[in-house]
Amino acid sequence: MDSCIICGGTEAGCLLKLREKGSRGINIASKKRRDTLNAIPGQSVHLDCRKNYTNPIRINKYLKDSLNNGQPDDTSVKLLRSKDVFSFPDHCLFCGCQAKNNNLKRGNDVFPVRTHDFQASIIDICLERQDEWSDTVYGRIQSVNDLHAADAIYHQTCSVNFRTKKNVPSAFSTPSKEIKKGRRVDAKVQQAFEDIFIYLEDHENDQHKLSDLVDRMGRLCGNEAYEPWYLKKKLQDRFGRDIIMTESHGKSTIITVRKAAESILHDFHKQKFKDAKEEEISVISTAAKLIKSKIQELPTQNDFYPLPSELEKCNYNISHLPEHLSKFLQQICGERNDLRIAAIGQCITQATRPRSYTAPLQIGLGVQLHHHFASRFLIDTLHNLGFCSSYSEVQRFETSAAYSQGTDIPEYKPGQCVQFVADNVDHNLRTIDGHNTFHGMGIIAGSTPGGDAGQTPVPKLNVVPSDLILKGKINITYYKAPPKSSIKIVFPKLKLEKIEDSTKNLDMVARIIWPLRAPTPSWSGLMHMCQTGQHPGKTTITFLPMIDMDSSDMSCIYSTMVFIVNQAQKYGFTPIITFDQPLYWKALTIINDGTTSNILSTVILRLGGFHAEMSFMGSIGHVMKNAGLKEVLETVYASNAVTHILSGKSVARAFRAHNLVETALHVLLVQKFLA
């Protein structure tokens, strides 16, 4: 009959069969207890025996009793050195030492209890701490109903330590010659550190946060746990070169335990194989361990994201792979498939080091997918398959890029023409409940000729929304309209100079030959043929912060123009801003009201190209309204469409309609001329 491997009992009704996880837990507890018990799957154990054997509290008690050779622990003494009768007006409420209130003079910072809430908060902390010091303080508090009435006093340092779950300050604790408890505490802390050491060895294939290890040690030894910096030093001393610590800006240090290549090869040569198949599997397993060890050694740059220009280079992407992995993939994929080798290799590297490594191709693919599709489902699905970064990492990249830019114009060079464009921005307008919608003012800046956009690396930051709001904030300047405001549009006289234009007849030629249906270029093609010289280059577009106000609000428009003027003064260029027709009219009202002339006197206000064309088409329709133009257009378009054509609202139709009319007139003129 099966028996319990812990107690040896054979009660069949209480026996359980161990599995892989259960046997591993018993073996870990055996190491902690310094026993020789070795459990394997399939053995039997009592449920209560397993719980008691693996219980951390019982393990610590067992080790303490072992240190005392089975004798009761009589070394514990009071941490507080006050053995006199406690007096609230004369002794510190927390440490019990003599204290004296110096009436706000600097000394030991002794303060009286002034409120009843103080007593209630201390009781809550006592119930939360549940240690010897809290029991002593709780007993004192329970002896009185009102600490303020009892004239209780306390040391400020004692109060801070008690609230932050630390020990009694050394200045008010038992002298070192009276303390006999230190060795027991040191042994407890050492045992907790040994538990961390065993845990890392048992989970050498995982990556661990340093903060998680500190918390784990704190659960074993309480407030005596090592600080993060000291635990890091102790682990480095214990593991040496077999431990890798990866630090990232704004994130916890990542701990990885690895085996050196010499150790892996030594284990391989010690093995004895039954047949060729077992040897093949062992060779593959050893190769995988070697590649994993080299991946863990690979240095990573966690301070900045890669540049777009770098992601386009295969050599840069392959440089992020260890040589062993690169050679392995070349044997499988072929030496000419550099891009596939880099992509597959970075997927393997990212899967091996998910916390401490950010694959360049994976973050680049995630950002590109987000720009094109804005689908969290798509990105997270590919991330779960191991092909791209997670959606949270993509969001972190975008917030880091927005925070690092702020309200600046990156890559600006003196001499560039910068034109600002502002218009309304709408988001989430079709929500069912009408909430979480956005209607504000969006601003972009176009720099011509464009600079080398994307050549400034984006730092990896942990940005919270409040920091991002402060970084990209546009100050709101409220506009107060004058009592009477009227716009006076003044058209200055233009000084025209006679310039010989060699292309003045091209327009006439293009109109005449258009109806011939010959393979002639369009207007843009004709201008391209006539243009000489070098093109200045594409315009670089920079997205600037939005203003969370109604875009048609006068204060919103005024704040937008003030922000643009400040930007122009910062970089030293003339402020040029483009609005659509409704916002243009209000902006013109603000500039001409006379009260803001000093601030906005340098602003060049422009009407957007589309609205300028719409206004021009509407002007033609208004002037030619009674000249028969409507009747001519109704031979081609419906009457309702003609109404929109003449008003300029239907720009595309109006442009084609006027072209048809002009071409028909030219044909009639040419026909009459040649007749």
XYZ file of C-alpha atoms in Angstrom:
675
model
C 0.000 0.000 0.000
C 1.220 3.521 -0.760
C 2.389 5.618 2.161
C 2.885 9.339 2.689
C 6.452 10.335 1.786
C 6.458 12.890 4.620
C 4.933 11.133 7.639
C 4.877 7.525 6.427
C 1.155 7.086 7.161
C -1.002 4.793 5.017
C -4.513 6.214 5.465
C -5.750 5.669 1.931
C -8.665 8.068 2.156
C -6.366 11.058 2.729
C -3.567 10.216 0.283
C -3.077 12.197 -2.917
C -0.946 11.471 -5.974
C 1.757 14.048 -6.610
C 2.128 15.721 -9.961
C 4.972 17.756 -11.420
C 4.005 21.022 -9.701
C 3.317 19.405 -6.322
C 6.584 17.479 -6.264
C 8.513 20.612 -7.233
C 6.940 22.543 -4.333
C 7.910 19.813 -1.836
C 11.477 19.734 -3.167
C 11.780 23.528 -2.800
C 10.535 23.271 0.782
C 13.034 20.446 1.376
C 15.885 22.690 0.277
C 14.687 25.428 2.599
C 14.480 22.981 5.491
C 17.899 21.504 4.538
C 16.275 18.056 4.331
C 17.134 15.181 2.005
C 13.529 14.550 0.961
C 13.186 14.257 -2.839
C 9.647 13.955 -4.228
C 8.873 12.695 -7.726
C 5.567 12.675 -9.630
C 3.423 9.652 -8.836
C 4.283 9.380 -5.134
C 1.625 9.722 -2.438
C 1.303 12.362 0.260
C -1.266 13.540 2.778
C -2.871 16.871 1.944
C -2.305 18.225 5.467
C 1.276 16.944 5.522
C 2.060 18.729 2.275
C 0.482 21.981 3.483
C 2.378 21.900 6.776
C 5.641 20.900 5.104
C 5.535 23.699 2.499
C 4.077 26.405 4.780
C 6.645 29.278 4.967
C 5.707 30.070 8.567
C 6.285 26.495 9.702
C 9.539 26.380 7.717
C 10.821 29.512 9.467
C 9.804 28.088 12.870
C 11.541 24.805 12.045
C 14.745 26.638 11.097
C 14.583 28.808 14.233
C 14.177 25.764 16.436
C 17.087 24.119 14.629
C 19.284 27.135 15.354
C 18.338 26.959 19.046
C 19.012 23.166 19.152
C 15.397 22.519 19.970
C 15.413 24.838 23.022
C 12.815 27.549 23.432
C 13.848 30.896 22.067
C 14.483 32.962 25.177
C 16.777 35.450 23.510
C 14.037 37.848 22.594
C 14.016 41.008 24.668
C 12.039 44.171 24.454
C 13.097 46.550 21.739
C 12.210 49.507 23.939
C 14.671 50.448 26.665
C 12.158 52.095 28.972
C 11.480 49.852 31.996
C 9.922 52.544 34.186
C 6.228 53.213 34.601
C 4.993 54.780 31.361
C 3.705 58.363 31.589
C 2.027 60.019 28.617
C 3.272 63.583 29.463
C 6.879 62.400 30.048
C 7.477 59.509 27.666
C 7.247 59.119 23.885
C 4.015 57.404 22.894
C 5.881 55.145 20.464
C 9.335 54.311 21.881
C 8.580 54.855 25.590
C 11.751 56.918 26.144
C 11.953 60.142 28.098
C 10.772 63.077 25.981
C 10.405 66.778 26.587
C 8.458 69.311 24.557
C 10.699 72.324 23.889
C 7.834 74.529 22.703
C 8.609 74.300 18.984
C 12.382 74.636 19.540
C 14.626 72.321 17.540
C 15.817 69.335 19.543
C 14.519 65.815 19.340
C 11.378 67.095 17.573
C 8.904 66.255 20.340
C 5.280 67.134 19.574
C 2.070 66.844 21.581
C -0.999 65.001 20.316
C -3.516 67.651 19.267
C -6.378 65.829 17.514
C -8.583 62.815 18.119
C -7.984 61.627 14.522
C -4.358 61.020 15.455
C -5.387 58.287 17.891
C -7.715 56.636 15.371
C -5.022 56.584 12.665
C -2.464 55.029 15.039
C -4.945 52.279 15.972
C -5.429 51.478 12.260
C -1.657 51.259 11.755
C -1.319 48.961 14.787
C -3.897 46.588 13.350
C -2.080 46.662 10.018
C 1.472 46.133 11.359
C 0.691 43.206 13.707
C 4.205 43.083 15.238
C 5.727 43.482 18.708
C 6.134 47.254 18.496
C 2.541 47.772 17.337
C 1.263 45.528 20.157
C 3.092 47.675 22.713
C 1.765 50.946 21.266
C -1.746 49.524 20.930
C -1.733 48.546 24.611
C -0.758 52.069 25.619
C -3.462 53.672 23.488
C -6.155 51.379 24.859
C -5.436 52.573 28.400
C -6.834 56.065 27.670
C -9.840 57.370 25.764
C -8.291 60.624 24.553
C -4.552 61.074 23.969
C -4.957 64.827 23.711
C -6.604 64.980 27.138
C -3.839 62.779 28.544
C -1.179 65.257 27.282
C 0.515 62.530 25.231
C 3.711 63.411 23.376
C 5.827 61.649 20.749
C 9.076 61.887 18.807
C 8.620 62.896 15.184
C 11.165 60.302 14.015
C 9.392 57.565 15.962
C 6.059 58.560 14.414
C 7.492 58.469 10.876
C 9.130 55.059 11.407
C 5.987 53.624 12.944
C 3.752 54.848 10.111
C 6.151 53.646 7.388
C 6.446 50.171 9.001
C 10.077 50.546 9.999
C 11.765 49.699 13.307
C 12.330 51.898 16.350
C 14.932 54.593 15.570
C 18.389 53.605 16.794
C 18.561 56.722 18.988
C 15.626 55.459 21.070
C 16.037 51.652 20.850
C 17.848 49.263 23.156
C 21.654 49.775 23.339
C 23.716 47.268 21.405
C 25.046 45.565 24.530
C 21.498 44.685 25.622
C 20.331 43.428 22.222
C 20.416 39.680 21.842
C 17.862 39.564 19.089
C 20.125 40.692 16.266
C 21.554 37.291 15.365
C 18.090 35.769 15.111
C 16.965 38.575 12.799
C 20.105 38.204 10.682
C 19.497 34.473 10.348
C 15.921 35.139 9.280
C 17.032 37.650 6.672
C 19.753 35.309 5.446
C 17.234 32.492 5.110
C 14.938 34.809 3.112
C 17.836 35.661 0.811
C 18.592 31.953 0.396
C 14.960 31.475 -0.606
C 15.389 34.158 -3.304
C 18.575 32.427 -4.452
C 16.856 29.021 -4.707
C 13.850 30.596 -6.444
C 16.052 32.150 -9.136
C 17.897 28.881 -9.687
C 14.636 26.955 -10.019
C 13.267 29.516 -12.488
C 16.376 30.221 -14.539
C 14.339 30.262 -17.757
C 12.231 33.202 -16.577
C 12.862 36.914 -16.221
C 12.131 38.610 -12.915
C 11.592 42.193 -11.837
C 13.871 43.364 -9.042
C 10.857 44.931 -7.317
C 9.068 41.538 -7.332
C 12.070 39.890 -5.683
C 12.152 42.597 -3.010
C 8.444 42.041 -2.348
C 8.985 38.283 -2.151
C 11.762 38.755 0.380
C 9.568 41.176 2.336
C 6.872 38.514 2.668
C 9.444 36.172 4.215
C 11.248 38.495 6.631
C 9.033 41.571 6.886
C 10.649 44.974 7.319
C 14.132 43.466 7.491
C 14.118 42.809 3.726
C 16.981 44.230 1.701
C 16.630 47.476 -0.153
C 16.597 47.103 -3.983
C 20.133 48.430 -4.440
C 21.511 46.127 -1.750
C 19.653 43.072 -3.041
C 21.095 43.786 -6.482
C 24.608 43.882 -5.004
C 24.073 40.632 -3.074
C 22.792 38.846 -6.179
C 25.767 40.052 -8.203
C 28.118 38.780 -5.501
C 26.375 35.394 -5.390
C 25.886 34.690 -9.115
C 28.802 36.632 -10.606
C 28.759 36.525 -14.419
C 25.817 34.118 -14.448
C 23.320 36.904 -13.748
C 22.278 39.692 -16.119
C 20.612 42.876 -14.879
C 18.916 45.034 -17.492
C 17.946 48.558 -16.507
C 15.447 50.618 -18.494
C 14.450 54.241 -18.007
C 11.309 54.432 -15.884
C 11.046 50.651 -15.416
C 12.140 48.178 -12.772
C 15.444 46.345 -13.227
C 15.023 42.964 -14.960
C 16.951 40.002 -13.478
C 17.931 37.072 -15.722
C 19.931 34.017 -14.606
C 21.830 32.189 -17.313
C 24.240 29.322 -17.717
C 27.650 29.956 -19.230
C 28.583 28.229 -22.487
C 31.280 26.194 -20.716
C 28.738 24.795 -18.272
C 26.274 23.903 -21.064
C 28.953 22.059 -23.071
C 30.216 20.314 -19.940
C 26.706 18.999 -19.199
C 26.400 17.788 -22.793
C 29.646 15.789 -22.732
C 28.686 14.173 -19.426
C 25.538 12.647 -20.930
C 25.329 9.047 -22.129
C 23.001 8.283 -25.014
C 21.057 5.106 -25.670
C 20.638 5.582 -29.415
C 21.206 8.054 -32.241
C 17.800 9.684 -31.871
C 18.424 10.551 -28.225
C 21.782 12.014 -29.180
C 20.156 14.149 -31.909
C 17.619 15.542 -29.449
C 20.390 16.300 -26.966
C 22.444 18.096 -29.625
C 19.440 20.247 -30.585
C 18.692 20.995 -26.926
C 22.317 21.955 -26.261
C 22.377 24.223 -29.333
C 19.186 25.913 -28.147
C 20.703 26.482 -24.696
C 23.838 27.988 -26.246
C 21.796 30.333 -28.455
C 19.620 31.340 -25.496
C 22.717 32.058 -23.406
C 24.079 34.324 -26.148
C 20.717 36.091 -26.473
C 20.767 36.803 -22.738
C 24.277 38.250 -23.055
C 23.253 40.506 -25.933
C 23.568 44.182 -24.918
C 20.460 46.207 -25.604
C 19.865 49.934 -25.921
C 16.786 50.672 -23.842
C 17.050 54.465 -23.681
C 15.883 55.334 -27.227
C 13.681 53.846 -29.922
C 15.325 53.114 -33.309
C 15.195 55.694 -36.081
C 13.115 55.033 -39.235
C 16.254 55.343 -41.362
C 17.903 52.610 -39.290
C 14.972 50.223 -39.639
C 15.388 50.315 -43.431
C 18.894 48.828 -43.208
C 19.226 45.035 -43.022
C 22.698 45.292 -41.483
C 21.322 47.293 -38.570
C 18.577 44.746 -37.894
C 20.935 41.769 -38.144
C 23.324 43.498 -35.719
C 20.644 43.067 -33.044
C 21.032 39.281 -33.293
C 23.778 37.255 -31.591
C 26.195 35.620 -33.989
C 25.089 32.107 -32.992
C 21.429 32.836 -33.805
C 22.326 34.570 -37.069
C 24.401 31.585 -38.236
C 21.645 29.188 -37.220
C 19.011 31.069 -39.251
C 21.314 31.393 -42.243
C 21.567 27.607 -42.377
C 17.765 27.320 -42.363
C 16.635 30.310 -44.486
C 19.649 30.761 -46.746
C 22.249 33.500 -46.714
C 20.442 35.812 -49.174
C 17.310 36.328 -47.088
C 18.731 38.974 -44.745
C 15.403 40.660 -44.043
C 13.677 37.395 -43.147
C 16.615 36.327 -41.008
C 16.506 39.650 -39.138
C 12.715 39.476 -38.672
C 12.632 35.849 -37.469
C 15.710 36.371 -35.300
C 14.239 39.414 -33.600
C 11.007 37.486 -32.951
C 13.047 34.766 -31.222
C 15.076 37.324 -29.263
C 11.931 39.177 -28.198
C 10.302 35.916 -27.062
C 13.417 35.003 -25.066
C 13.683 38.403 -23.353
C 10.136 39.804 -23.337
C 10.751 42.316 -20.548
C 14.274 43.587 -21.140
C 14.389 43.780 -24.945
C 12.503 45.760 -27.573
C 12.976 44.386 -31.084
C 13.386 47.242 -33.637
C 11.392 45.556 -36.405
C 8.584 44.601 -34.033
C 8.084 48.093 -32.633
C 8.368 49.515 -36.182
C 5.704 47.108 -37.452
C 3.419 47.891 -34.510
C 3.642 51.667 -35.082
C 3.059 51.251 -38.830
C -0.015 49.064 -38.287
C -1.393 51.547 -35.782
C -0.983 54.436 -38.234
C -2.677 52.563 -41.080
C -5.452 50.678 -39.280
C -5.670 52.033 -35.684
C -6.762 48.546 -34.596
C -5.842 47.347 -31.129
C -7.207 43.881 -31.948
C -4.895 43.502 -34.955
C -1.775 44.635 -33.066
C -2.449 42.514 -29.976
C -3.231 39.474 -32.129
C 0.098 39.757 -33.960
C 1.810 40.408 -30.616
C 0.355 37.213 -29.138
C 1.675 35.352 -32.184
C 5.102 36.909 -31.558
C 5.323 39.048 -34.709
C 5.123 42.635 -33.371
C 5.178 44.685 -30.203
C 2.160 45.002 -27.950
C -0.407 47.777 -28.229
C 0.731 49.189 -24.881
C 4.307 49.472 -26.191
C 3.051 51.251 -29.321
C 1.133 53.682 -27.120
C 4.244 54.209 -25.028
C 6.196 55.083 -28.183
C 3.582 57.612 -29.291
C 3.302 59.273 -25.883
C 7.115 59.398 -25.616
C 7.332 61.001 -29.066
C 4.625 63.546 -28.219
C 6.218 64.356 -24.856
C 9.729 64.754 -26.297
C 8.445 67.129 -29.014
C 6.037 69.177 -26.903
C 5.228 72.411 -28.754
C 8.542 72.577 -30.650
C 9.084 72.342 -34.406
C 11.729 69.616 -34.809
C 14.463 69.866 -37.432
C 13.713 73.557 -38.074
C 16.439 75.345 -40.034
C 16.743 79.113 -40.464
C 15.455 80.201 -43.849
C 12.601 77.740 -44.046
C 9.134 79.082 -44.807
C 6.789 77.946 -42.026
C 3.064 78.175 -42.558
C 0.558 77.223 -39.858
C -2.825 75.716 -40.624
C -5.597 75.567 -38.017
C -9.017 73.965 -38.324
C -11.604 72.133 -36.270
C -10.892 68.538 -35.137
C -13.704 66.094 -34.330
C -13.331 62.711 -32.638
C -15.858 60.092 -31.487
C -18.852 62.053 -32.732
C -21.079 58.986 -33.179
C -21.087 57.601 -29.638
C -24.475 56.338 -28.524
C -24.525 58.214 -25.208
C -22.877 61.352 -26.585
C -19.994 61.147 -24.109
C -16.219 60.994 -24.720
C -16.471 63.162 -27.813
C -13.924 65.796 -28.779
C -14.467 68.972 -30.754
C -11.523 71.344 -30.689
C -8.914 73.269 -32.634
C -6.113 71.370 -34.373
C -2.874 73.029 -35.523
C -0.180 71.866 -37.920
C 2.968 73.564 -39.189
C 4.298 73.075 -42.735
C 8.017 73.780 -43.234
C 9.291 74.307 -46.798
C 11.746 73.046 -47.905
C 11.256 70.061 -45.640
C 13.961 68.986 -43.254
C 15.193 65.517 -42.380
C 12.123 64.427 -40.462
C 12.494 61.499 -38.110
C 16.249 61.884 -37.554
C 15.910 62.729 -33.864
C 15.698 59.561 -31.730
C 12.651 59.202 -29.482
C 13.573 58.469 -25.842
C 11.788 55.690 -23.982
C 9.746 57.373 -21.271
C 6.950 56.406 -18.933
C 4.600 59.340 -19.469
C 1.349 59.757 -17.584
C -1.484 61.789 -19.152
C -1.042 64.659 -16.688
C 2.626 65.091 -17.692
C 1.723 64.992 -21.378
C -0.964 67.650 -20.885
C 1.481 69.983 -19.137
C 4.179 69.410 -21.760
C 1.916 70.101 -24.748
C -0.190 72.824 -23.191
C -1.322 75.894 -25.129
C -2.259 78.746 -22.849
C -5.783 80.055 -23.293
C -5.995 83.815 -23.753
C -9.562 85.037 -23.443
C -10.738 87.535 -26.020
C -12.947 90.442 -25.077
C -14.620 91.988 -28.083
C -14.902 95.799 -28.248
C -18.401 97.362 -27.923
C -18.572 98.190 -31.621
C -16.480 96.342 -34.109
C -16.637 96.589 -37.865
C -14.258 95.176 -40.420
C -12.790 97.527 -42.951
C -11.134 95.601 -45.738
C -8.570 97.820 -47.424
C -7.151 96.795 -50.767
C -3.784 98.547 -51.207
C -2.694 99.663 -54.604
C -0.374 97.249 -56.282
C 2.692 98.478 -58.064
C 2.738 96.427 -61.234
C 5.896 96.141 -63.225
C 5.966 95.087 -66.851
C 7.784 91.793 -67.089
C 8.229 89.925 -70.328
C 6.495 86.567 -69.875
C 7.470 83.932 -72.416
C 4.617 81.646 -71.330
C 1.749 84.115 -71.609
C 0.296 82.400 -74.688
C 0.481 78.865 -73.260
C -2.913 79.191 -71.591
C -4.549 80.158 -74.882
C -2.809 77.313 -76.724
C -3.851 74.788 -74.078
C -7.504 75.873 -74.344
C -7.514 75.621 -78.142
C -5.908 72.215 -78.431
C -7.879 70.643 -75.561
C -10.956 69.661 -77.609
C -8.813 68.130 -80.358
C -8.446 64.992 -78.212
C -4.828 64.581 -79.284
C -2.328 62.939 -76.870
C -1.428 66.270 -75.340
C -0.441 66.713 -71.683
C -2.822 68.153 -69.141
C -2.255 71.524 -67.510
C -0.042 70.077 -64.749
C 1.960 68.148 -67.356
C 2.350 71.262 -69.482
C 3.644 73.251 -66.517
C 6.018 70.411 -65.687
C 7.437 70.564 -69.208
C 7.917 74.329 -69.015
C 9.386 74.426 -65.497
C 13.168 74.664 -65.188
C 15.406 74.559 -62.139
C 15.491 72.436 -58.992
C 12.393 71.733 -56.911
C 12.814 73.014 -53.337
C 11.588 69.709 -51.895
C 8.579 68.379 -50.067
C 7.046 70.167 -47.131
C 7.531 68.656 -43.669
C 4.333 68.555 -41.622
C 4.559 68.901 -37.824
C 1.534 68.159 -35.661
C 1.138 70.559 -32.753
C -1.041 70.292 -29.618
C -4.808 70.705 -29.860
C -6.980 73.180 -27.980
C -9.920 71.607 -26.195
C -12.388 74.382 -27.012
C -15.029 75.004 -29.633
C -13.013 75.959 -32.721
C -15.484 78.718 -33.635
C -15.117 80.371 -30.214
C -13.432 83.776 -30.448
C -11.159 83.029 -27.463
C -10.058 79.770 -29.096
C -9.154 81.548 -32.347
C -7.407 84.330 -30.449
C -5.397 81.821 -28.344
C -4.393 80.004 -31.533
C -3.023 83.156 -33.129
C -1.202 84.208 -29.938
C 0.443 80.767 -29.762
C 1.554 81.016 -33.402
C 2.976 84.510 -32.851
C 4.979 83.197 -29.873
C 6.275 80.308 -31.971
C 7.319 82.719 -34.736
C 9.162 84.925 -32.255
C 10.881 81.858 -30.781
C 12.284 80.687 -34.132
C 12.567 84.067 -35.854
C 10.167 83.917 -38.817
C 7.021 85.754 -39.880
C 3.799 84.189 -38.543
C 1.616 82.948 -41.428
C -1.637 81.187 -40.630
C -4.341 79.684 -42.829
C -7.996 79.263 -41.802
C -11.091 78.097 -43.590
C -13.706 80.702 -44.524
C -15.767 80.887 -41.258
C -12.669 80.961 -39.022
C -10.883 83.331 -41.407
C -13.667 85.883 -41.056
C -13.581 85.741 -37.236
C -9.766 85.873 -37.166
C -9.893 88.943 -39.426
C -12.393 90.506 -37.007
C -10.021 89.940 -34.078
C -7.013 91.388 -35.903
C -8.869 94.513 -37.062
C -10.714 95.349 -33.834
C -7.846 97.597 -32.696
C -7.368 96.089 -29.215
C -4.918 93.349 -30.249
C -2.931 95.243 -32.844
C 0.280 95.126 -30.798
C 0.171 91.338 -30.385
C -1.122 90.282 -33.788
C 0.291 93.100 -35.903
C 2.775 90.788 -37.652
C 0.285 88.021 -38.501
C -0.261 87.257 -42.184
C -3.761 85.817 -42.430
C -4.535 83.596 -45.419
C -7.677 81.916 -46.625
C -7.322 78.208 -47.280
C -6.758 77.154 -50.891
C -10.006 75.201 -51.146
C -12.095 78.014 -49.669
C -10.298 80.587 -51.831
C -11.223 78.534 -54.907
C -14.797 78.157 -53.639
C -15.028 81.917 -53.086
C -13.653 82.604 -56.588
C -16.158 80.213 -58.182
C -18.955 81.827 -56.231
C -17.847 85.272 -57.405
C -18.058 84.189 -61.045
C -21.509 82.745 -60.477
C -22.673 85.926 -58.753
C -21.332 88.269 -61.435
C -22.588 86.146 -64.354
C -25.890 85.273 -62.696
C -28.110 87.125 -65.200
C -25.858 86.778 -68.248
C -27.288 83.453 -69.427
C -24.653 81.296 -67.705
C -27.289 79.426 -65.707
C -29.250 78.503 -68.839
C -26.089 77.309 -70.612
C -25.082 75.081 -67.677
C -28.576 73.607 -67.402
C -28.062 72.024 -70.835
C -25.448 69.782 -69.160
C -26.348 69.696 -65.441
C -29.601 69.495 -63.546
C -31.066 72.754 -62.248
C -30.337 71.917 -58.575
C -26.720 71.132 -59.419
C -26.398 74.407 -61.325
C -27.497 76.330 -58.218
C -24.609 74.798 -56.215
C -22.210 75.387 -59.109
C -22.979 79.097 -59.285
C -22.710 79.502 -55.484
C -19.324 77.791 -55.492
C -20.345 75.090 -52.998
C -19.817 72.267 -55.488
C -16.201 73.056 -56.351
C -15.366 70.041 -58.531
C -18.496 70.422 -60.663
C -18.054 74.199 -60.872
C -14.458 73.816 -62.049
C -15.462 71.402 -64.817
C -18.534 73.460 -65.761
C -16.510 76.652 -66.201
C -13.901 74.721 -68.195
C -16.624 73.425 -70.517
C -18.058 76.903 -71.022
C -14.640 78.435 -71.669
C -13.661 75.651 -74.096
C -16.969 76.007 -75.968
C -16.386 79.754 -76.323
C -12.851 79.163 -77.644
C -14.149 76.644 -80.177
C -16.755 79.103 -81.387
C -14.147 81.860 -81.662
C -11.705 79.643 -83.564
C -14.502 78.401 -85.818
C -15.540 81.978 -86.588
C -11.921 83.025 -87.116
C -11.174 80.172 -89.520
C -14.494 80.326 -91.383
